[in-house]
Coordinates of C-alpha atoms in Angstrom, one line a residue:
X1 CA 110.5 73.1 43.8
X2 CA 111.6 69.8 41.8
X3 CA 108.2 67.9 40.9
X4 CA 108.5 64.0 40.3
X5 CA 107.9 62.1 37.2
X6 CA 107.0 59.0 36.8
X7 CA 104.1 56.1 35.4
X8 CA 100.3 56.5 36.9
X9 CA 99.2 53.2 38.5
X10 CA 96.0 51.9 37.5
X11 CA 93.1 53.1 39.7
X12 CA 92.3 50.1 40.5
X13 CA 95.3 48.8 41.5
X14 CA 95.7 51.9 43.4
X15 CA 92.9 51.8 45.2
X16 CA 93.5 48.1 46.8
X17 CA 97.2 49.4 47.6
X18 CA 95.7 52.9 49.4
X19 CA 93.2 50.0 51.2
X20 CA 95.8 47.7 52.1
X21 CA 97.8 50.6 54.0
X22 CA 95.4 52.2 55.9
X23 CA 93.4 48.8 57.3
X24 CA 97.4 48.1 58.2
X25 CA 98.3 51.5 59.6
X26 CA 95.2 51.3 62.2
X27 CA 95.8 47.7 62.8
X28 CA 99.2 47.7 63.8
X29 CA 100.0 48.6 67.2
X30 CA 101.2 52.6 67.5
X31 CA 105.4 52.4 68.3
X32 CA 108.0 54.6 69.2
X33 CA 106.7 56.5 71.9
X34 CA 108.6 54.8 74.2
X35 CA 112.6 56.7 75.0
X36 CA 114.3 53.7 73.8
X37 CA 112.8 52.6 71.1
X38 CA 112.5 56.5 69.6
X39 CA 116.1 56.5 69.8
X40 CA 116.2 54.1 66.7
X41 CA 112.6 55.0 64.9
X42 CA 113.9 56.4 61.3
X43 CA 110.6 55.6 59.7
X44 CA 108.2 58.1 61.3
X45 CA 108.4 61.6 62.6
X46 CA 106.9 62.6 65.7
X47 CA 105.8 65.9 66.8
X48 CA 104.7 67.4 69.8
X49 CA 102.0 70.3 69.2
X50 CA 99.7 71.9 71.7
X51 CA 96.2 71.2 70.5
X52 CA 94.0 69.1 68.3
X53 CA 93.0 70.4 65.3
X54 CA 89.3 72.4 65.5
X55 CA 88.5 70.5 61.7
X56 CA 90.1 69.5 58.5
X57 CA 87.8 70.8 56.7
X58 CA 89.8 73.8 55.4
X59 CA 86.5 75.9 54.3
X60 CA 85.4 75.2 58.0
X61 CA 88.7 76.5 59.9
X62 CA 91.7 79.5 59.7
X63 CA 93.0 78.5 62.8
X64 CA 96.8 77.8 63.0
X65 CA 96.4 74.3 64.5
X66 CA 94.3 73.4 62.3
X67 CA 96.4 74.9 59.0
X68 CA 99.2 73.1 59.9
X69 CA 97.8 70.0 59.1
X70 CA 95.6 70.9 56.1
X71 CA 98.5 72.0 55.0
X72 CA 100.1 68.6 54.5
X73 CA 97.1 67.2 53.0
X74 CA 95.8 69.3 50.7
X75 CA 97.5 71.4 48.1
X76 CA 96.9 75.1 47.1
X77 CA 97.2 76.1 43.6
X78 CA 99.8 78.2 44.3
X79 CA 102.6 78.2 47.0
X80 CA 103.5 81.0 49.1
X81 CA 107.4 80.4 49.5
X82 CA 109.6 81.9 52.1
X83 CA 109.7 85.2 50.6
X84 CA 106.4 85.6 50.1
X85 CA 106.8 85.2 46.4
X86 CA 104.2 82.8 44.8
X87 CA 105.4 80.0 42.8
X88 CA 103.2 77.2 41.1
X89 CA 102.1 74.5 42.4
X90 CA 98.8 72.5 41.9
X91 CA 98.2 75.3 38.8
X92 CA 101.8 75.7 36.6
X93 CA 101.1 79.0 35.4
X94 CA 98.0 82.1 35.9
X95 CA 97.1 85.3 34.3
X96 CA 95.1 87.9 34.8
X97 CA 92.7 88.3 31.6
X98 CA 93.2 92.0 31.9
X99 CA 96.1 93.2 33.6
X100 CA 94.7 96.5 34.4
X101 CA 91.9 95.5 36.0
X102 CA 92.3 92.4 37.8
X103 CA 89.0 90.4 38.2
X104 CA 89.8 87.4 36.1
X105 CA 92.3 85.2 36.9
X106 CA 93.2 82.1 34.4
X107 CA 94.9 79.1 36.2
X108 CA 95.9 76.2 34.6
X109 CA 96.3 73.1 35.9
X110 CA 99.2 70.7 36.8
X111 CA 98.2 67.1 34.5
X112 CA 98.5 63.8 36.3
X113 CA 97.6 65.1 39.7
X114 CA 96.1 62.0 41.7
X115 CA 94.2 62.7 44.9
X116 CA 94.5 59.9 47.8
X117 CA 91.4 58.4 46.7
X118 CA 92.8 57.3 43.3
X119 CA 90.9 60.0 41.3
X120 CA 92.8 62.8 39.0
X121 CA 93.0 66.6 39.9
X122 CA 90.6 68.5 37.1
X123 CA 89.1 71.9 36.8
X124 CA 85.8 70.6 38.2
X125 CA 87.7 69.7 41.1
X126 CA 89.1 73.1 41.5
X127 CA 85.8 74.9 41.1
X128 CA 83.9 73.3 43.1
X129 CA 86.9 73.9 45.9
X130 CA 86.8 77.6 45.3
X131 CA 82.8 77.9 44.9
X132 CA 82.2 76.3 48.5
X133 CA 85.2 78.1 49.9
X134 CA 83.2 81.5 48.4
X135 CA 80.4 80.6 50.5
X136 CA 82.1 79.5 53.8
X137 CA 81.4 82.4 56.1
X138 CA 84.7 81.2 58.4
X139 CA 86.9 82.0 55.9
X140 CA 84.4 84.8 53.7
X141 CA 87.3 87.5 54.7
X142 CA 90.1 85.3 52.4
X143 CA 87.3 84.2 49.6
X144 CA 84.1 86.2 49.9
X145 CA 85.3 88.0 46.6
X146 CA 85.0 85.0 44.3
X147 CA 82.2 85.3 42.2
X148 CA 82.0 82.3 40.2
X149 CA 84.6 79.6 38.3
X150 CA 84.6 78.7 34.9
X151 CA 85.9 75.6 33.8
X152 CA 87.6 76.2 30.2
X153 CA 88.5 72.4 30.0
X154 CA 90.3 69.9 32.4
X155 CA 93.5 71.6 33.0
X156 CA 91.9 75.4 32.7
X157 CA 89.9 77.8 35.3
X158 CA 88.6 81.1 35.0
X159 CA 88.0 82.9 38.7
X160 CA 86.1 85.2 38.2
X161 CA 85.7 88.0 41.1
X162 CA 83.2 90.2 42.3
X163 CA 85.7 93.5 42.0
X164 CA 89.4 94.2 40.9
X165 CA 91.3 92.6 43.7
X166 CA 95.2 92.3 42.9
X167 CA 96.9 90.3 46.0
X168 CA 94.0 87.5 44.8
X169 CA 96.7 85.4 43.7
X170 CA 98.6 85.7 47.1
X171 CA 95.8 84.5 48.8
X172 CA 95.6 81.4 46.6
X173 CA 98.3 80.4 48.9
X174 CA 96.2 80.2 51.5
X175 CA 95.2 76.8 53.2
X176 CA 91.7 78.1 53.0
X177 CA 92.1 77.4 49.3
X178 CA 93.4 74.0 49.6
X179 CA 91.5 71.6 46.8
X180 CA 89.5 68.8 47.6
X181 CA 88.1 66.0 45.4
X182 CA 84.2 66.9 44.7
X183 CA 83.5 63.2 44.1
X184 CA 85.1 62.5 47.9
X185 CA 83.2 65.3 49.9
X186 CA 80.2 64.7 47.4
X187 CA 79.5 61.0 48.9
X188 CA 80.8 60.6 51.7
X189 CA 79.8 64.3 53.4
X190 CA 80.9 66.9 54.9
X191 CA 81.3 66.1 58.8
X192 CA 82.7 62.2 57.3
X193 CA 85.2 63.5 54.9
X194 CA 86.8 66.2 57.5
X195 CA 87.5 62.7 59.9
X196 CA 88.7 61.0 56.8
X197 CA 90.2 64.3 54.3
X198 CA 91.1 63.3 51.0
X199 CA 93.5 65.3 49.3
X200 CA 96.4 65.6 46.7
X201 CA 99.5 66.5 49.3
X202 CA 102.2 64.3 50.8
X203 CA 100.9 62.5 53.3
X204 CA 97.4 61.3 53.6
X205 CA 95.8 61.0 56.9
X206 CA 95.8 57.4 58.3
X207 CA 93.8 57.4 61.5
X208 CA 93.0 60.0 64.5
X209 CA 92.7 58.9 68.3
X210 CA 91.0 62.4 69.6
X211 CA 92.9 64.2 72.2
X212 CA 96.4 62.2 71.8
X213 CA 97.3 61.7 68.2
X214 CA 96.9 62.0 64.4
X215 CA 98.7 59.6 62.3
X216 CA 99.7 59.6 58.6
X217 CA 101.8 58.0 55.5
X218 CA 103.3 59.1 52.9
X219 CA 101.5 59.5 49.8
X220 CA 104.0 57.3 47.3
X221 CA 102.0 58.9 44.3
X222 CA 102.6 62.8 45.1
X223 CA 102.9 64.6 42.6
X224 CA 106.1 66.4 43.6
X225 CA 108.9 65.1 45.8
X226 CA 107.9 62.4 47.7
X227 CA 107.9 63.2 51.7
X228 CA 111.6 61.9 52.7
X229 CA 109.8 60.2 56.3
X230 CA 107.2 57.4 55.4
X231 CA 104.7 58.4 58.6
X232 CA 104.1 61.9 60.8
X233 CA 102.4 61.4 63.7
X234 CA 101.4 64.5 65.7
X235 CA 101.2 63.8 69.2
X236 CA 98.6 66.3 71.2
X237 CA 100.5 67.2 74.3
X238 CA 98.8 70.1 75.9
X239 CA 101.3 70.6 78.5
X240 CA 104.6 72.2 77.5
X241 CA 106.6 70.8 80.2
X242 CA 105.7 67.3 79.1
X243 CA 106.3 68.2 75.4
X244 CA 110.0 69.4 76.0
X245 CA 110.6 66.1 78.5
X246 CA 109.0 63.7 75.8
X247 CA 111.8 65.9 73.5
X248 CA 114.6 65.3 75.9
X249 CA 113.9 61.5 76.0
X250 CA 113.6 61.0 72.4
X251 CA 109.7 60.3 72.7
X252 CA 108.9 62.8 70.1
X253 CA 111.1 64.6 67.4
X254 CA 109.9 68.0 67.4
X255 CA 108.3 70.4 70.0
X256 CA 106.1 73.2 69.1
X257 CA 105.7 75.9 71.6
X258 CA 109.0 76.0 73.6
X259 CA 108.5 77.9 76.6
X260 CA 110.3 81.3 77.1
X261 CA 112.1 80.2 80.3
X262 CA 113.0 77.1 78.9
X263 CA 114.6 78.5 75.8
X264 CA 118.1 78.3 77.7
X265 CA 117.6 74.7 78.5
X266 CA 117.1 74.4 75.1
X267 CA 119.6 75.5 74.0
X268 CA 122.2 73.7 76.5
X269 CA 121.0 70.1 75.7
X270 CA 123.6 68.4 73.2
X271 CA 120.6 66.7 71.5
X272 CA 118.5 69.4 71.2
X273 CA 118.4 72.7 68.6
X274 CA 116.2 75.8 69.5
X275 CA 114.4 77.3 66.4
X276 CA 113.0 80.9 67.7
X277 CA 112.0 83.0 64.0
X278 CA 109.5 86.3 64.1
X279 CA 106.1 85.5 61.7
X280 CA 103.8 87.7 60.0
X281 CA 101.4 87.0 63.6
X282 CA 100.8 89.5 66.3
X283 CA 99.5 88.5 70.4
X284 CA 96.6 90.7 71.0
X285 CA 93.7 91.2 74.1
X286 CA 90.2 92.0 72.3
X287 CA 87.7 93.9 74.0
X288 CA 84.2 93.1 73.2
X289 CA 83.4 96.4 72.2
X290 CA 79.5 95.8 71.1
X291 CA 78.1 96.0 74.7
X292 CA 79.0 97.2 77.9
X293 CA 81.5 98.5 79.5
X294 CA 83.9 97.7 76.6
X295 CA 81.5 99.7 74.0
X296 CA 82.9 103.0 75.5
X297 CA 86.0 104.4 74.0
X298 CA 87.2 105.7 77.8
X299 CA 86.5 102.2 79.1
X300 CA 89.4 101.0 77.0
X301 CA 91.4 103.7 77.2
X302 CA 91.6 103.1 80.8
X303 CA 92.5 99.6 80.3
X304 CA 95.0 100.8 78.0
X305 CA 96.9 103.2 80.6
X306 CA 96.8 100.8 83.3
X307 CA 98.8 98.1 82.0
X308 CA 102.4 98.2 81.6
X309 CA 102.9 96.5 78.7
X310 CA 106.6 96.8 78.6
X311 CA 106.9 94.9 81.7
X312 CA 103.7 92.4 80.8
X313 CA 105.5 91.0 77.8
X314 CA 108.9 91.0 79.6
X315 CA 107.4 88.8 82.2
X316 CA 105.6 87.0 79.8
X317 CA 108.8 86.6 77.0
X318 CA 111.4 87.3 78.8
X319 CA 112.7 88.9 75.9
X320 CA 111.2 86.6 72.9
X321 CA 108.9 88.7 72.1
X322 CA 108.5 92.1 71.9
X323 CA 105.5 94.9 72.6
X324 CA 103.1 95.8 69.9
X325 CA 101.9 98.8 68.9
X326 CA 99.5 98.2 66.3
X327 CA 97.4 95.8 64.6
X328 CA 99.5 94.9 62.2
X329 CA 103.3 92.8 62.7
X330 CA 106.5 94.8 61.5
X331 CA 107.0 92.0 59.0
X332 CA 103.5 92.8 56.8
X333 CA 103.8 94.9 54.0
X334 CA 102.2 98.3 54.4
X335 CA 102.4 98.0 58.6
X336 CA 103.1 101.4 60.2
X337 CA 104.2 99.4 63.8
X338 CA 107.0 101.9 64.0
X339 CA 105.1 104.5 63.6
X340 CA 102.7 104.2 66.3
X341 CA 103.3 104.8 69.8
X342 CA 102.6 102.7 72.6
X343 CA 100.5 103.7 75.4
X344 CA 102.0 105.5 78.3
X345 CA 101.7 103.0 82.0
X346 CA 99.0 106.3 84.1
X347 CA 97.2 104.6 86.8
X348 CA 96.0 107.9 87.7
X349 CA 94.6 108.3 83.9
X350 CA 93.1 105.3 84.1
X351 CA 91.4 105.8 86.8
X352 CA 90.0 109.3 86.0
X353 CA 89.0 108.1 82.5
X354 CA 86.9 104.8 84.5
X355 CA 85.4 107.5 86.6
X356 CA 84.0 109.6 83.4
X357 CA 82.9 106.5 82.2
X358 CA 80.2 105.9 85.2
X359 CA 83.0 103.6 87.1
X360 CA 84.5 105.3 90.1
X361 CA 84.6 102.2 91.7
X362 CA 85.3 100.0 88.8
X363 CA 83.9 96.9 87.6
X364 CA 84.4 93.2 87.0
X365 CA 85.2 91.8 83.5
X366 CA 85.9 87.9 82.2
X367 CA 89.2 87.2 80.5
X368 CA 89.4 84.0 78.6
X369 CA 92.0 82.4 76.6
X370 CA 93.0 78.7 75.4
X371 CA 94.7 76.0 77.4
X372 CA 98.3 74.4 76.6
X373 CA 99.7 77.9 76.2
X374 CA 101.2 79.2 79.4
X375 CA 102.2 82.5 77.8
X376 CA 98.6 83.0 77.4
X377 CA 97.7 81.8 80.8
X378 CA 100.3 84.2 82.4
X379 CA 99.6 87.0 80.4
X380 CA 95.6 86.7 82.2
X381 CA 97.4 86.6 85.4
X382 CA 98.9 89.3 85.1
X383 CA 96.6 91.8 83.5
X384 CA 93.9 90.7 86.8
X385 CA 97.2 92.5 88.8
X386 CA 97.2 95.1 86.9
X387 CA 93.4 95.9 86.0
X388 CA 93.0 94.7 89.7
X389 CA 95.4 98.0 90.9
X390 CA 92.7 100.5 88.9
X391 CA 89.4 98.7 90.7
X392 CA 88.6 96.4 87.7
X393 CA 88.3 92.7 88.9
X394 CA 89.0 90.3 86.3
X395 CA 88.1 86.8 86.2
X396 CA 90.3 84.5 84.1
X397 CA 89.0 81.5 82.3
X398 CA 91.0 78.6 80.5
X399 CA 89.7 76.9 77.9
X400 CA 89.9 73.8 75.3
X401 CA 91.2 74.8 72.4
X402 CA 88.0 74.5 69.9
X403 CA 85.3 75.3 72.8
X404 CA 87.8 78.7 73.3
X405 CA 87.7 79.6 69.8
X406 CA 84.1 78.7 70.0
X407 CA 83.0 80.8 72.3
X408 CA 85.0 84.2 71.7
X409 CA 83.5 84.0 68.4
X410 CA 79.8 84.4 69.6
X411 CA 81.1 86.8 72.0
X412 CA 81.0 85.3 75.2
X413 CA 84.0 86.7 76.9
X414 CA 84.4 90.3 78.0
X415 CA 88.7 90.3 76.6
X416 CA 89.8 87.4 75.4
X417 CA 93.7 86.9 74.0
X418 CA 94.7 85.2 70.5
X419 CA 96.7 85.9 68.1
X420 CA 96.4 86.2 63.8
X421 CA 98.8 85.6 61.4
X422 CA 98.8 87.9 58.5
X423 CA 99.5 84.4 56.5
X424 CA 99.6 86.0 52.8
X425 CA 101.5 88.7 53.7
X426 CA 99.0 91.1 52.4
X427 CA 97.5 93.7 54.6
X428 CA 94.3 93.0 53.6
X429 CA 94.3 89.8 55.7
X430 CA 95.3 90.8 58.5
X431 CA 92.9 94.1 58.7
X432 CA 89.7 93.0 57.4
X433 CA 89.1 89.4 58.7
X434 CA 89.9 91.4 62.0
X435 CA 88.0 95.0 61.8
X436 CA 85.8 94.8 59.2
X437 CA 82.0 95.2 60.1
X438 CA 81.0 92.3 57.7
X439 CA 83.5 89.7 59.6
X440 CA 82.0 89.3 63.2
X441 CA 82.3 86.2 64.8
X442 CA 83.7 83.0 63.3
X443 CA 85.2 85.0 60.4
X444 CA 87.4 86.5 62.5
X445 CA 86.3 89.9 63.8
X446 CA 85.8 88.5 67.4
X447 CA 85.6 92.0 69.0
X448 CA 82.6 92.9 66.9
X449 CA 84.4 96.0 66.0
X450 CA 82.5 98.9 63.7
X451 CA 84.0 101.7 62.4
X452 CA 82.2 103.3 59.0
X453 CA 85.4 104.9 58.2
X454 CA 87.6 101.8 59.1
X455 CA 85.0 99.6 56.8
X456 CA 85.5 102.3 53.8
X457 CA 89.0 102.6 54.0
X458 CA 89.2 98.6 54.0
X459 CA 87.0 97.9 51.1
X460 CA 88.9 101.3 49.4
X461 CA 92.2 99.3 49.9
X462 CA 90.8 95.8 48.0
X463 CA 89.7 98.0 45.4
X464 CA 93.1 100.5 44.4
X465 CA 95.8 98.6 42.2
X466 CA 98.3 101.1 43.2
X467 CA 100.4 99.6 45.9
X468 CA 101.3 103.4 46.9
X469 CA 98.4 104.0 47.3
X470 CA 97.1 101.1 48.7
X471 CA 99.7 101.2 51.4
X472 CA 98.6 104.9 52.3
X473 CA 95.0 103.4 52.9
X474 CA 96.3 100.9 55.4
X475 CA 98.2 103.3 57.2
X476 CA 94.9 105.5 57.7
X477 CA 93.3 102.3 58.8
X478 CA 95.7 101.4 61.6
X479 CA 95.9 105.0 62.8
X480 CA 92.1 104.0 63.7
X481 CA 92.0 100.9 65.0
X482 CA 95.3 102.2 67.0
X483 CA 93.3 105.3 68.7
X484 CA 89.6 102.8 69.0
X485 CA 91.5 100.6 70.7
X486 CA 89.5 97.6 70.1
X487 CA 92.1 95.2 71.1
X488 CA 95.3 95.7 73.8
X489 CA 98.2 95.5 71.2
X490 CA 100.2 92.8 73.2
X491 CA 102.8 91.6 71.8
X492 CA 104.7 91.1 68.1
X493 CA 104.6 87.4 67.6
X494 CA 107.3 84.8 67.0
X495 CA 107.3 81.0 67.0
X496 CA 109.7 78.8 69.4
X497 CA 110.1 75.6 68.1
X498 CA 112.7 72.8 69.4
X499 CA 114.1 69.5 67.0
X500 CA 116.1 66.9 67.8
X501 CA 119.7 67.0 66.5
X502 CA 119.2 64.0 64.3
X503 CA 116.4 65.5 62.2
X504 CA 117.4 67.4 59.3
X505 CA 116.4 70.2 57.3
X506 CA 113.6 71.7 59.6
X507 CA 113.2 75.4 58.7
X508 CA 110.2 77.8 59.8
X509 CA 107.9 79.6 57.6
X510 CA 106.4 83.5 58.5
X511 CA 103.4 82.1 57.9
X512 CA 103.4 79.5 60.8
X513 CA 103.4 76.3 58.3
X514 CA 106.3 74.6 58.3
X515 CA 107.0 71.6 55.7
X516 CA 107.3 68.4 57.5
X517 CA 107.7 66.3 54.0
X518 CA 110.8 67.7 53.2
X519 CA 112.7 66.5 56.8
X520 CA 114.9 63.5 57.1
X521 CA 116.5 61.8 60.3
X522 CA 120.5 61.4 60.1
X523 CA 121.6 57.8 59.9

């Protein structure tokens, strides 16, 4: 990635300009959501997402909505690129002190950094990003393992971490480990800085009118190339159908979420391109398996043989996606997905396992899941069929996004369906945020699974530096979780996105952040 040079303005003068914009930016009437005037907006991007971010706060979230967005505010100190390779970014360069045992990790810093609030990136800035994010129990599966951060001067960071961890750096990539200015959080607080997040990354966040839009501008002093749009604005359309017509008439730019059935119409519209890539995510159904009747192995079992899963996600996808088979996504290092067999469709097995359980008649169960995804919403349909054939009556709820996410993590909901994106790549991220016995809850284990083997094998696999090795513990891992069934395996996930033919360069990322900066609109 090219990085800009150029002259730092005076902070002063910088500060009246960053004023100037945003008391302009909220006074000024919002434009171009109208069909006809879209048709000629070349000054700001428009996209079409499902859901309002839960927070902006990125030690608070490590939800996808919500990444997204961090993502263009904040920067990592490294970036994850398309090939999962990481390449510097906030820091230029890192080294482990001691290769062979990989606890300390030196970063230094990019000079001339300025966040959106005027002030230069230092090392105090940094540490006291990764200290808090040590202690935020969202997100204590990514950065539980930092220890402390010693600041060696302005430009140079020790992290020091609490055991030999070796995809560390990886995870640095992670929006969880975006940096934030101390000063900024420090004095203006927590809940007042995630409404008004001030960060180093392209665009700065302008203003937010809950439940329709979020509006920002480019940040002119970026450190690297400047975003190529002056404003994003992401518009909150929780329907899809109203997304893709707002698309059609020019109303917004980009759609995320395109329908399976409408992938066809997509296609066929001369203004429109379809964008349909696998990610490192997989679709699954958790069981809640810390109390009844989900907390017995035959319980879920059953479940497992009465769904047919082939014809769920065919319904479902109609093709876009494909079944699972495990917890892990084919495209995560160290996933054995072709290794592990999916459950036979047995009625009759179900049925006879619900009856050794104590349920010869069955029982009734809540499914909840999140609104503005009707994959999500037909996938509850269908599994009250099929549960429904075997004498267990299911009761589907749809939620708001954050009350959803909410509420499955204090384990509210007897199944609930979501999926996880194995973002670093690593299988570390995608097994123990999701399995561990320490991660309950918020953190990410949402079907309070707990396995002593399955916890040992997990903290075994942060420990080895032998990828061989390594790998071998995952496999062992997902071998159990396959046969505990703690989740229904749904589907392998992939991202449908639609553009309009006049924006250019669009490309999606396997870990479901895609660069809006770097688009342009054709003349």
């Amino acid at each position: 990635m090219e990085k800009r040079q150029g002259a730092t303005p005076p902070k002063t003068t910088l500060r009246l300009a960053i004023g100037a914009a945003l008391i302009l930016s909220i006074a000024l009437a919002f434009t171009g959501c109208g069909g006809g005037q879209a048709a000629v907006r070349t000054d700001t991007l428009i996209v079409g997402v499902p859901s309002m971010p839960v927070n902006l706060d990125p030690s608070l979230v490590n939800d996808i909505p919500s990444g997204r967005l961090i993502f263009h505010i904040y920067d990592t100190l490294i970036y994850i690129d398309y090939d999962t390779v990481p390449q510097p970014n906030l820091a230029t360069s890192w080294e482990w002190l001691d290769p062979d045992n990989p606890q300390q990790l030196r970063v230094f810093l990019r000079e001339g950094v300025l966040f959106h609030n005027g002030d230069l990136l230092t090392a105090r800035d940094v540490a006291f990003s990764l200290d808090r994010a040590s202690e935020a129990p969202t997100i204590a599966s990514l950065a539980g393992m930092i220890e402390s951060t010693t600041i060696v001067n302005d430009h140079e960071v020790i992290i020091n971490l609490e055991y030999p961890f070796v995809p560390f750096v990886t995870f640095l990539g992670h929006t969880a480990f975006s940096i934030l200015n101390e000063r900024a959080v420090t004095e203006m607080g927590v809940d007042a800085h995630s409404q008004a997040p001030v960060g180093t990354g392209p665009y700065r966040l302008t203003n937010i009118v809950t439940g329709d839009r979020l509006e920002f501008t480019r940040w002119d002093y970026f450190w690297g190339e400047p975003a190529l749009i002056e404003n994003l604005v992401i518009r909150i359309l929780p329907d899809a159908s109203t997304r893709l017509i707002a698309l059609e008439t020019g109303e917004i730019d980009i759609m995320e979420g395109v329908p399976p059935p409408d992938m066809n119409r997509v296609r066929s519209h001369p203004d429109l391109t379809l964008f349909h890539e696998m990610t490192f995510g997989t679709n699954y159904i958790a069981f809640n398996v810390s109390r009844p009747p989900f907390d017995d192995i035959r319980v879920r079992h059953a479940v497992q043989y009465a769904i047919d899963l082939e014809a769920m996600v065919q319904a479902v996808y109609m093709g876009a996606m494909l079944p699972g088979t495990g917890p892990l996504g084919p495209m995560v290092w160290a996933s054995i997905a072709d290794q592990l067999e999916g459950w036979d469709f047995n009625p009759q097995r179900a049925r006879e396992l619900l009856a050794e359980a104590g349920f010869p008649d069955g029982f009734s169960a809540t499914f909840m899941t999140n609104q503005g995804n009707p994959q999500r919403a037909d996938t509850g349909e269908i599994l009250q069929n099929m549960l429904g054939a075997v004498g267990i009556d299911v009761s589907v709820q749809l939620l708001e996004w954050a009350t959803f996410l909410d509420v499955s993590a204090q384990g509210e909901p007897d199944m609930h369906m979501l999926g996880w994106s194995t973002s670093t790549g690593d299988p570390d991220h995608g097994l123990f945020a999701m399995f561990h016995s320490s991660t309950w809850g918020h953190a990410g284990n949402r079907s309070f699974f707990s396995h002593p083997e399955v916890d040992s094998l997990l903290e075994a696999g942060r420990l080895e530096t032998d990828p061989v090795a390594r790998a071998q513990i995952y496999a062992q891992a997902q071998r159990i979780i396959h046969q505990e069934s703690p989740w229904i395996f749904q589907s392998t996930a992939s991202e449908i996105y639609a553009v309009r033919n006049n924006v250019q360069g669009f490309r999606m990322s396997p870990d479901q952040r895609h660069k809006f900066w770097t688009l342009s609109f054709t003349n």
